[in-house]
RNA sequence: GCCGAAGUGGCGGAACUGGAAGACGCGCUGGACUCAAAAUCCAGUGGGGCUUUGCCCCGUGCGGGUUCGACUCCCGCCUUCGGCACCA
């Protein structure tokens, strides 16, 4: 008998699938009969290195889903590509001292080999790289559409600057004041940059989460927090002597009577004007400079003591005409609300800390419902059952009522209105780096900012000698490329030298897959509307608010522009957990990675595929165990020997029947339900192992040959989505063909109905016996049978049975 | 601090709707095969106790509660992980 030789089996079937084009899915033609179709998508890899075990989990998960859906009769779109531009690839290239294009292409070739070696059922005819001109041509085209719609714009702003990567970062790429990629502390810089107006879509990005079919709750929560919608009011305060109105945003208009001072952000445009010519001018301007120089992380830390200076000016509170001193402090953010706040130290912790520090008055205007105001306790935390005090005609109203009443009162005097504020900022998309998609914009001395005409796309990334970042884009060094002529006036113009954030490239790749060779348009809208939305998207949790928010935004803009016919790109989302090894998250920097290639070489691709899914729930973080994969390798050997033995025994006589056949049908039902309804991938493997174990016992009995054959074929068929090579090989040896396109087995409902069951008998809730009884007995008959059991009788011991609980088909509980 | 998820044998994990806790795998123990080893096959394996064919007690982070019955539901804690965090 042949030994199980994964390398030979896997090579054979991978070649066969390639030859047959087994997983190539052409787009439908109008004359084709309609077919049920589905789009299974996994996040595309960055080619900054080779695939790691996390990728193996990701793509194997998708492969199981794709295989089972094909066998359910669906046409399955299952493409792949490479998110090839961007910092990771460029930094890898710099480390190696090579050109980013060479390093990227080399890594792509390596990843492609790994993917093929793992035998994933991918439609390779749709493969794409976001760094190829035939792709980024259309990234640029989309940018121009956004620009025409006013959704891509340039402005000067305080931005996050990473001194190590020498580029600006989007808000989403700053984690605790540090660069998401390299971990360096981020600085604040005032620069003119390109932005996407994602804030215009804040409400829709929030509201449309309701329409998603199935997304993990944690991702929805993260996006909700990130968008950060707050309802409140805008209230206009007035500096009488300068005749200036300053609006503030507040979620607590009910505390307006408790305002005792007023604070401007150091970046507020009115600060200089207010201070000018007053005795405070020098002190205020010193403070503004000091705040600007503070590291972002330090400024943002609420644990730090509050700092600030008084301007010596006063502003009038519109509800009671109180004159409040105006201070400047960096605890007020220019980016949120209006950059100015009314300070209510009695009811806001930050204002309270500031008031304590600078000995400013504290006035309580909210009290618990019992009306007791503590004289000593200055700060009152927010609660639901509280009423206003010391607030003129609004006193004794509850907080919610007062919010409404005060805003209405302000509105009638044109000193305020209801308002909504978002935490979300516009997406800063320009990067001062070489390896990215050029921004198709020109600057002309006569005409100003001019978009590159569509016919001139793509703007090719120029070759430069020096691409190491130095604070300005390396593209600026390509003088011949930068200098061009204005398409409007024909005069001299210069090209934009910044490149786009990689997340722009990956915000629409899933659409390009539908029509990847199109050179007239980014895609045929009909094809995109046919395949999208993605039925199942699978990827890492790290993109919960980056890629997944951006892609949703892009889709909504394209919908508004009439380019696509749907508003959400991904109907169902699944995030796999992270892999740990030796107690820590697997990562190159920690040196605790398990290299897929080594494992594949030692055990074959399929033991690896099986083990990554067997480890535990796919969505949980899990610990890799070296011994674990050996168990899967042993199982595959066991399945192999069983399959060959049954194949060699040849055809059997008579109908398969008996407990093993019943068992096989139960396994069909469990595996199908676990994968398709519960999206659970570890327990189906356990179920098939059990079936194989039972079959090993049964095959000792020659009477059961037909049942053994049936159970073996069922096991091979059910495990195929996980280990398609060995399954195909065995299937063929068992006398069949093309398991990959063979209908998924159906469980016979008649066989799932049991004729007898094991009745569990409890006395006072404790299990005291069990007995095999026929199904369908009456309750009192079950109780009678239960009482007959010797152990049960011993525990009843002549006592009176007060109550008997009967759960049909399961148990009897006798209460004494 | 706020929000979310999770705590089950020596280990990874099962137990779906409140009904036999520990499926399956790893590890370990014993046996078969072998000159021997590997591989393979079979059996056992939560803890404690006893009058050991078997029976009893304890047991799902901790403390309460609901229920005939709780890993599962409720209340209060503890711990771990993830996210957010001067967002007015």
XYZ file of C-alpha atoms in Angstrom, chain A residues 137-703:
567
model
C -4.416 54.694 -13.677
C -7.912 54.190 -12.253
C -6.981 55.114 -8.708
C -5.978 58.463 -10.220
C -9.164 58.586 -12.275
C -11.218 58.075 -9.114
C -9.224 60.776 -7.341
C -10.155 63.205 -10.132
C -13.830 62.268 -9.778
C -13.602 62.958 -6.054
C -11.839 66.242 -6.828
C -14.545 67.338 -9.309
C -17.178 66.529 -6.690
C -15.400 68.655 -4.111
C -14.590 65.592 -2.032
C -10.823 65.812 -2.519
C -9.406 69.168 -1.468
C -6.223 70.816 -0.285
C -5.927 72.782 2.911
C -3.403 73.919 5.478
C -3.943 72.196 8.781
C -2.239 70.885 11.849
C -1.317 67.378 10.813
C 0.388 64.338 12.310
C 4.002 64.049 11.218
C 6.085 60.908 11.709
C 9.748 61.996 12.035
C 10.971 58.471 11.316
C 8.937 57.751 8.198
C 9.276 61.416 7.179
C 5.699 61.773 6.110
C 2.309 62.919 7.343
C -0.161 60.333 8.617
C -3.928 60.069 8.654
C -5.610 60.322 12.033
C -6.450 56.646 11.766
C -2.745 55.809 11.507
C -1.836 57.401 14.833
C -2.120 55.062 17.821
C -1.716 56.718 21.244
C 0.292 59.523 19.678
C 2.580 57.080 17.883
C 3.012 56.055 14.245
C 0.990 52.950 13.456
C 3.782 51.530 11.313
C 7.046 52.332 13.051
C 5.961 53.330 16.565
C 7.756 56.690 16.626
C 6.195 59.573 18.543
C 4.176 61.720 16.173
C 4.708 65.484 15.952
C 2.191 68.168 15.120
C 3.031 70.215 12.010
C 1.113 72.810 10.132
C 1.229 71.834 6.474
C -0.849 72.135 3.342
C -2.085 68.672 2.423
C -4.679 66.749 0.413
C -7.785 65.487 2.198
C -10.828 63.389 1.364
C -14.015 64.839 2.777
C -15.045 61.702 4.657
C -16.706 63.841 7.346
C -19.432 64.689 4.828
C -20.367 61.005 5.015
C -20.205 60.643 8.808
C -23.950 60.274 9.270
C -24.337 57.762 6.452
C -21.327 55.738 7.553
C -22.998 55.508 10.940
C -26.604 54.954 9.877
C -25.879 52.418 7.122
C -24.263 50.037 9.593
C -27.852 48.967 10.226
C -28.067 47.641 6.653
C -25.072 45.324 6.953
C -26.034 41.672 6.933
C -23.474 40.341 9.363
C -20.537 42.236 10.797
C -18.849 41.472 14.133
C -20.294 43.647 16.878
C -16.813 44.711 17.974
C -16.040 46.176 14.547
C -19.312 48.081 14.440
C -18.611 49.412 17.928
C -15.122 50.513 16.937
C -16.436 52.322 13.864
C -19.181 53.955 15.915
C -16.623 55.155 18.465
C -14.327 56.371 15.740
C -17.034 58.382 14.011
C -18.024 59.626 17.468
C -21.315 61.366 16.870
C -22.427 63.704 19.693
C -25.704 65.558 19.842
C -25.834 68.909 21.551
C -26.054 72.581 20.739
C -24.059 75.410 19.307
C -24.234 78.416 21.611
C -23.008 81.861 20.617
C -21.060 83.858 23.202
C -20.197 87.519 22.586
C -17.237 89.775 23.315
C -19.069 93.096 23.634
C -16.095 95.463 23.501
C -14.666 93.879 20.336
C -18.047 93.138 18.773
C -17.033 89.509 18.168
C -19.247 86.395 18.379
C -17.630 83.087 19.296
C -19.709 79.912 18.971
C -19.093 76.881 21.175
C -20.334 73.327 20.882
C -21.721 71.669 23.991
C -23.529 68.427 24.779
C -24.678 69.974 28.067
C -26.669 73.136 27.326
C -28.491 72.411 30.600
C -25.335 73.520 32.451
C -25.041 76.922 30.747
C -25.841 78.785 33.987
C -22.879 77.061 35.614
C -20.323 78.449 33.136
C -17.688 80.417 35.089
C -14.996 80.886 32.440
C -14.344 80.404 28.727
C -11.436 78.667 27.003
C -9.956 78.971 23.506
C -7.643 76.455 21.910
C -4.127 77.882 21.350
C -4.673 77.345 17.614
C -7.921 79.347 17.606
C -7.670 82.063 14.922
C -8.960 84.777 17.284
C -6.339 84.272 19.997
C -3.826 86.689 18.530
C -6.417 89.400 17.906
C -7.729 89.138 21.455
C -4.325 89.420 23.042
C -2.945 92.136 20.765
C -2.150 95.340 22.527
C -3.099 94.083 25.972
C -0.733 93.544 28.924
C -1.267 89.806 28.402
C -0.073 89.740 24.795
C 3.436 88.443 25.373
C 2.377 85.784 27.872
C -0.422 84.551 25.605
C 1.790 84.340 22.508
C 4.493 82.522 24.511
C 1.888 79.999 25.569
C 0.663 79.480 22.007
C 4.222 78.737 20.896
C 4.799 76.421 23.863
C 1.614 74.456 23.114
C 2.537 74.091 19.441
C 5.898 72.605 20.375
C 4.523 70.025 22.801
C 4.520 66.423 21.524
C 1.067 65.295 20.461
C 0.991 62.424 22.958
C 1.928 64.662 25.888
C -0.660 67.282 25.006
C -3.358 64.672 24.647
C -2.743 62.959 27.972
C -5.564 63.817 30.387
C -3.334 62.754 33.295
C -1.072 65.761 32.782
C -1.775 68.869 34.822
C -3.729 71.475 32.926
C -1.834 74.482 31.634
C -3.099 77.805 30.311
C -3.023 81.596 30.389
C -5.611 84.306 30.864
C -6.176 86.785 28.024
C -7.578 89.418 30.335
C -10.656 89.605 28.092
C -14.236 88.777 29.007
C -17.086 87.202 27.077
C -20.823 87.333 27.743
C -22.882 84.232 28.502
C -26.097 84.568 26.440
C -28.341 82.972 29.083
C -27.606 85.362 31.954
C -25.266 88.060 30.569
C -22.548 87.008 33.032
C -19.095 88.160 31.978
C -16.711 85.183 31.853
C -12.897 85.496 31.749
C -11.376 84.135 28.530
C -8.453 81.738 28.931
C -6.274 79.916 26.431
C -5.447 76.277 27.116
C -4.304 73.308 25.076
C -6.836 71.005 26.665
C -9.226 72.542 24.158
C -8.720 71.010 20.719
C -8.990 73.133 17.605
C -10.022 70.061 15.590
C -13.157 69.310 17.562
C -16.306 71.425 17.843
C -15.430 75.093 17.304
C -12.081 75.170 19.100
C -13.678 77.106 21.947
C -15.607 75.946 25.001
C -17.737 77.292 27.805
C -16.228 75.882 31.002
C -18.565 74.445 33.619
C -16.229 73.226 36.361
C -19.036 71.956 38.585
C -20.120 69.429 35.983
C -17.126 68.640 33.812
C -14.023 66.921 35.123
C -11.586 68.695 32.819
C -13.036 72.127 33.523
C -12.970 71.221 37.209
C -9.266 70.346 37.070
C -8.549 73.631 35.271
C -10.578 75.669 37.769
C -8.775 74.068 40.708
C -5.392 74.743 39.119
C -6.107 78.438 38.459
C -8.498 79.059 41.375
C -11.476 79.920 39.230
C -15.019 79.916 40.656
C -17.148 76.782 40.621
C -20.904 77.075 40.449
C -23.238 74.110 40.871
C -26.357 74.200 38.710
C -27.358 70.525 38.675
C -28.475 68.665 41.767
C -29.724 65.166 42.470
C -33.500 64.801 42.322
C -33.738 65.161 46.121
C -32.465 68.701 45.694
C -29.549 68.389 48.115
C -26.536 70.365 46.950
C -23.380 69.551 48.809
C -21.420 72.684 49.726
C -18.087 70.866 49.863
C -18.432 68.714 46.822
C -17.691 70.887 43.852
C -17.862 68.317 41.083
C -21.106 66.414 40.509
C -20.905 63.416 38.185
C -23.628 63.062 35.593
C -26.635 60.889 36.374
C -30.111 60.418 34.972
C -32.303 61.690 37.808
C -31.107 65.222 38.297
C -32.668 68.644 38.185
C -31.450 72.180 37.542
C -30.836 74.670 40.355
C -29.796 78.328 40.239
C -30.767 78.492 36.582
C -33.418 81.237 36.443
C -36.679 80.085 34.889
C -35.173 76.663 34.070
C -34.559 75.796 37.717
C -36.171 72.563 38.919
C -36.510 71.218 35.372
C -34.953 67.804 34.761
C -31.760 67.791 32.728
C -33.302 66.375 29.519
C -36.198 68.863 29.642
C -33.876 71.761 30.373
C -31.604 70.860 27.441
C -34.526 71.209 25.086
C -35.990 74.317 26.733
C -32.706 76.211 26.897
C -31.821 75.488 23.268
C -35.288 76.627 22.172
C -34.918 79.790 24.236
C -31.512 80.489 22.652
C -32.835 79.757 19.195
C -35.636 82.261 19.585
C -32.990 84.930 20.376
C -30.641 83.714 17.603
C -27.968 82.860 20.158
C -27.914 79.118 19.551
C -29.309 76.057 17.802
C -29.265 72.272 18.049
C -26.015 70.871 16.624
C -24.219 67.594 16.035
C -20.489 67.137 16.278
C -18.297 64.273 15.093
C -14.986 62.966 16.287
C -14.204 61.815 12.742
C -11.752 64.020 10.817
C -11.243 64.289 7.105
C -8.905 61.659 5.681
C -5.440 63.067 5.061
C -4.339 61.219 1.952
C -1.062 62.790 0.780
C 2.280 61.234 1.710
C 5.775 62.634 1.256
C 7.018 59.280 0.051
C 8.160 57.738 -3.200
C 6.405 54.380 -3.409
C 2.793 55.380 -3.935
C 0.258 56.439 -6.498
C 1.090 59.925 -7.875
C -1.608 62.521 -7.254
C -2.777 63.672 -10.734
C -2.696 67.422 -10.091
C -0.640 70.264 -11.587
C 0.177 73.719 -10.253
C 0.184 76.493 -12.821
C 1.302 80.024 -12.023
C -1.573 81.391 -14.126
C -4.384 78.901 -13.581
C -3.562 77.663 -10.090
C -4.466 74.131 -9.218
C -5.254 72.121 -12.364
C -6.331 68.468 -12.560
C -4.439 66.302 -15.062
C -6.823 65.650 -18.006
C -8.275 62.131 -18.015
C -6.648 61.400 -21.378
C -3.205 62.023 -19.892
C -3.673 59.345 -17.230
C -1.942 57.499 -15.831
C 0.597 59.894 -14.395
C 3.456 57.418 -14.212
C 5.592 57.217 -11.120
C 8.960 58.642 -12.264
C 12.288 56.939 -11.794
C 14.447 58.677 -9.194
C 17.948 58.029 -7.919
C 17.178 58.679 -4.290
C 13.924 57.516 -2.790
C 14.868 57.553 0.900
C 12.451 60.022 2.548
C 13.880 63.359 3.642
C 10.810 65.318 4.613
C 9.732 66.315 1.168
C 8.581 63.922 -1.470
C 11.427 62.160 -3.306
C 9.440 62.789 -6.475
C 10.452 66.445 -6.267
C 13.954 65.379 -7.278
C 12.688 64.201 -10.676
C 12.962 67.689 -12.123
C 12.199 66.666 -15.709
C 9.053 64.973 -14.521
C 7.927 67.751 -12.190
C 8.259 70.448 -14.851
C 5.406 70.209 -17.322
C 2.986 72.404 -19.196
C -0.435 73.525 -18.105
C -3.188 71.839 -20.119
C -5.346 74.952 -19.754
C -3.028 77.806 -20.750
C -0.018 75.979 -22.153
C 2.269 77.814 -19.743
C 4.749 76.228 -17.371
C 3.363 74.122 -14.545
C 4.702 71.828 -11.873
C 3.394 68.440 -10.866
C 2.144 67.539 -7.398
C 4.984 65.524 -5.888
C 3.215 63.865 -2.965
C 1.851 60.373 -3.428
C -1.350 58.839 -2.096
C -1.823 56.893 1.125
C -1.850 53.123 0.403
C -5.320 52.923 1.848
C -6.588 54.796 -1.219
C -5.367 51.950 -3.432
C -7.101 49.330 -1.304
C -10.386 51.244 -1.069
C -11.614 49.961 -4.426
C -9.547 46.866 -5.387
C -12.519 44.571 -4.732
C -14.322 46.341 -7.597
C -11.413 46.040 -10.027
C -11.414 42.249 -9.527
C -14.765 42.171 -11.310
C -13.211 43.512 -14.494
C -9.436 43.564 -14.025
C -8.321 43.961 -17.648
C -10.589 46.886 -18.508
C -8.490 49.679 -20.072
C -11.419 51.993 -20.814
C -12.718 52.391 -17.286
C -11.960 51.234 -13.729
C -14.556 48.511 -14.318
C -17.757 47.739 -16.157
C -20.546 48.950 -13.841
C -22.727 46.009 -14.889
C -20.112 43.496 -13.770
C -19.594 45.244 -10.464
C -23.320 45.379 -9.800
C -23.515 41.691 -10.696
C -20.905 40.509 -8.174
C -21.141 43.065 -5.399
C -21.749 43.446 -2.514
C -19.151 40.936 -1.360
C -21.067 38.062 0.225
C -18.298 37.106 2.590
C -15.290 39.266 3.423
C -12.552 37.789 5.601
C -9.563 39.524 7.123
C -7.732 40.709 10.195
C -9.225 42.841 12.945
C -6.443 45.417 12.502
C -8.452 46.974 9.681
C -11.579 47.509 11.785
C -11.471 51.273 11.331
C -8.843 51.882 8.668
C -9.493 49.975 5.466
C -13.056 48.997 6.346
C -14.149 52.573 6.978
C -12.350 53.952 3.934
C -13.745 51.274 1.601
C -17.260 52.001 2.849
C -16.680 55.719 2.233
C -15.355 55.110 -1.301
C -18.339 52.939 -2.139
C -20.788 55.590 -0.975
C -19.066 58.298 -3.005
C -19.085 56.065 -6.111
C -22.755 55.389 -5.500
C -23.457 59.134 -5.355
C -21.446 59.637 -8.542
C -23.542 56.953 -10.230
C -20.590 54.628 -10.779
C -21.926 51.750 -8.678
C -25.426 50.687 -7.702
C -24.917 49.763 -4.047
C -23.990 51.662 -0.923
C -22.165 49.064 1.167
C -19.330 46.962 -0.297
C -19.247 44.084 2.215
C -22.471 42.409 3.318
C -20.852 39.920 5.688
C -17.548 40.412 7.450
C -15.518 37.945 9.447
C -12.341 38.743 11.359
C -10.029 35.900 12.193
C -8.089 36.003 15.463
C -4.379 36.550 15.825
C -1.914 33.721 16.218
C 0.379 33.497 19.190
C 3.476 31.395 19.662
C 5.460 30.833 22.851
C 3.217 33.177 24.785
C 3.306 36.209 22.496
C 1.679 37.459 19.337
C 3.531 35.986 16.368
C 5.647 38.738 14.895
C 8.863 39.048 12.980
C 10.250 41.633 15.381
C 9.758 39.295 18.352
C 11.280 36.450 16.359
C 8.534 34.020 17.271
C 7.005 33.312 13.889
C 6.228 29.838 12.618
C 7.167 29.925 8.932
C 4.461 28.352 6.772
C 7.013 27.141 4.227
C 8.874 25.039 6.785
C 5.662 23.458 7.998
C 4.502 22.800 4.451
C 7.804 21.165 3.643
C 7.677 18.934 6.689
C 3.999 17.975 6.874
C 2.532 19.052 3.550
C 0.159 21.941 2.853
C -2.883 20.083 4.066
C -1.740 19.306 7.598
C -1.030 23.051 7.889
C -4.403 24.001 6.416
C -6.200 21.597 8.705
C -4.345 22.615 11.829
C -4.824 26.396 11.498
C -8.561 25.786 11.467
C -8.535 23.036 14.064
C -6.689 25.156 16.652
C -9.829 26.798 17.951
C -12.608 29.228 17.002
C -11.422 31.129 13.929
C -12.317 34.502 15.447
C -10.339 33.948 18.686
C -6.675 34.565 19.300
C -4.940 31.215 19.524
C -1.657 29.655 20.558
C 0.256 27.657 17.947
C 1.424 24.306 19.304
C 4.083 22.393 17.427
C 2.607 19.083 18.552
C -0.826 20.133 17.309
C 0.074 19.975 13.653
C 1.484 16.472 14.145
C -1.937 15.357 15.299
C -3.454 16.623 12.076
C -0.732 14.938 10.040
C -1.474 11.670 11.849
C -5.174 12.059 11.148
C -4.543 12.586 7.436
C -2.424 9.421 7.411
C -5.246 7.567 9.132
C -7.777 8.839 6.608
C -5.378 7.893 3.808
C -4.962 4.304 4.996
C -8.694 3.914 5.494
C -9.405 5.248 2.025
C -6.890 2.951 0.356
C -8.097 -0.078 2.277
C -11.694 0.568 1.250
C -10.644 1.282 -2.344
C -8.687 -1.955 -2.547
C -11.575 -3.949 -1.105
C -13.495 -2.888 -4.208
C -17.235 -2.470 -4.689
C -19.508 -3.758 -1.946
C -22.795 -5.635 -2.143
C -26.092 -4.590 -0.638
C -27.432 -1.313 0.735
C -25.271 0.360 3.351
C -27.105 0.502 6.657
C -26.808 0.289 10.419
C -25.439 2.622 13.073
C -22.372 3.656 11.078
C -24.511 4.943 8.197
C -26.693 6.788 10.665
C -23.521 8.217 12.166
C -22.332 9.354 8.736
C -25.589 11.210 8.140
C -25.370 12.877 11.522
C -21.868 14.014 10.579
C -23.130 15.459 7.281
C -25.735 17.453 9.181
C -23.254 18.700 11.774
C -20.485 19.688 9.350
C -22.912 21.528 7.048
C -24.603 23.366 9.893
C -21.343 24.296 11.617
C -19.741 25.749 8.496
C -22.737 27.313 6.796
C -24.935 28.533 9.651
C -22.571 28.849 12.595
C -19.426 29.826 10.662
C -17.536 27.508 12.976
C -14.590 25.702 11.428
C -12.906 23.683 14.181
C -15.776 21.422 15.237
C -16.454 20.021 11.734
C -12.917 18.630 11.730
C -13.547 16.958 15.099
C -16.797 15.508 13.746
C -15.063 13.979 10.727
C -12.299 12.574 12.948
C -14.985 10.908 15.058
C -16.569 9.431 11.972
C -13.223 8.077 10.826
C -12.559 6.624 14.298
C -15.942 4.873 14.262
C -15.237 3.559 10.783
C -11.951 2.065 11.964
C -13.861 0.057 14.573
C -16.568 -1.003 12.124
C -14.194 -2.192 9.434
C -13.153 -5.135 11.648
C -16.637 -6.503 10.971
C -16.915 -7.899 7.373
C -20.735 -7.650 7.591
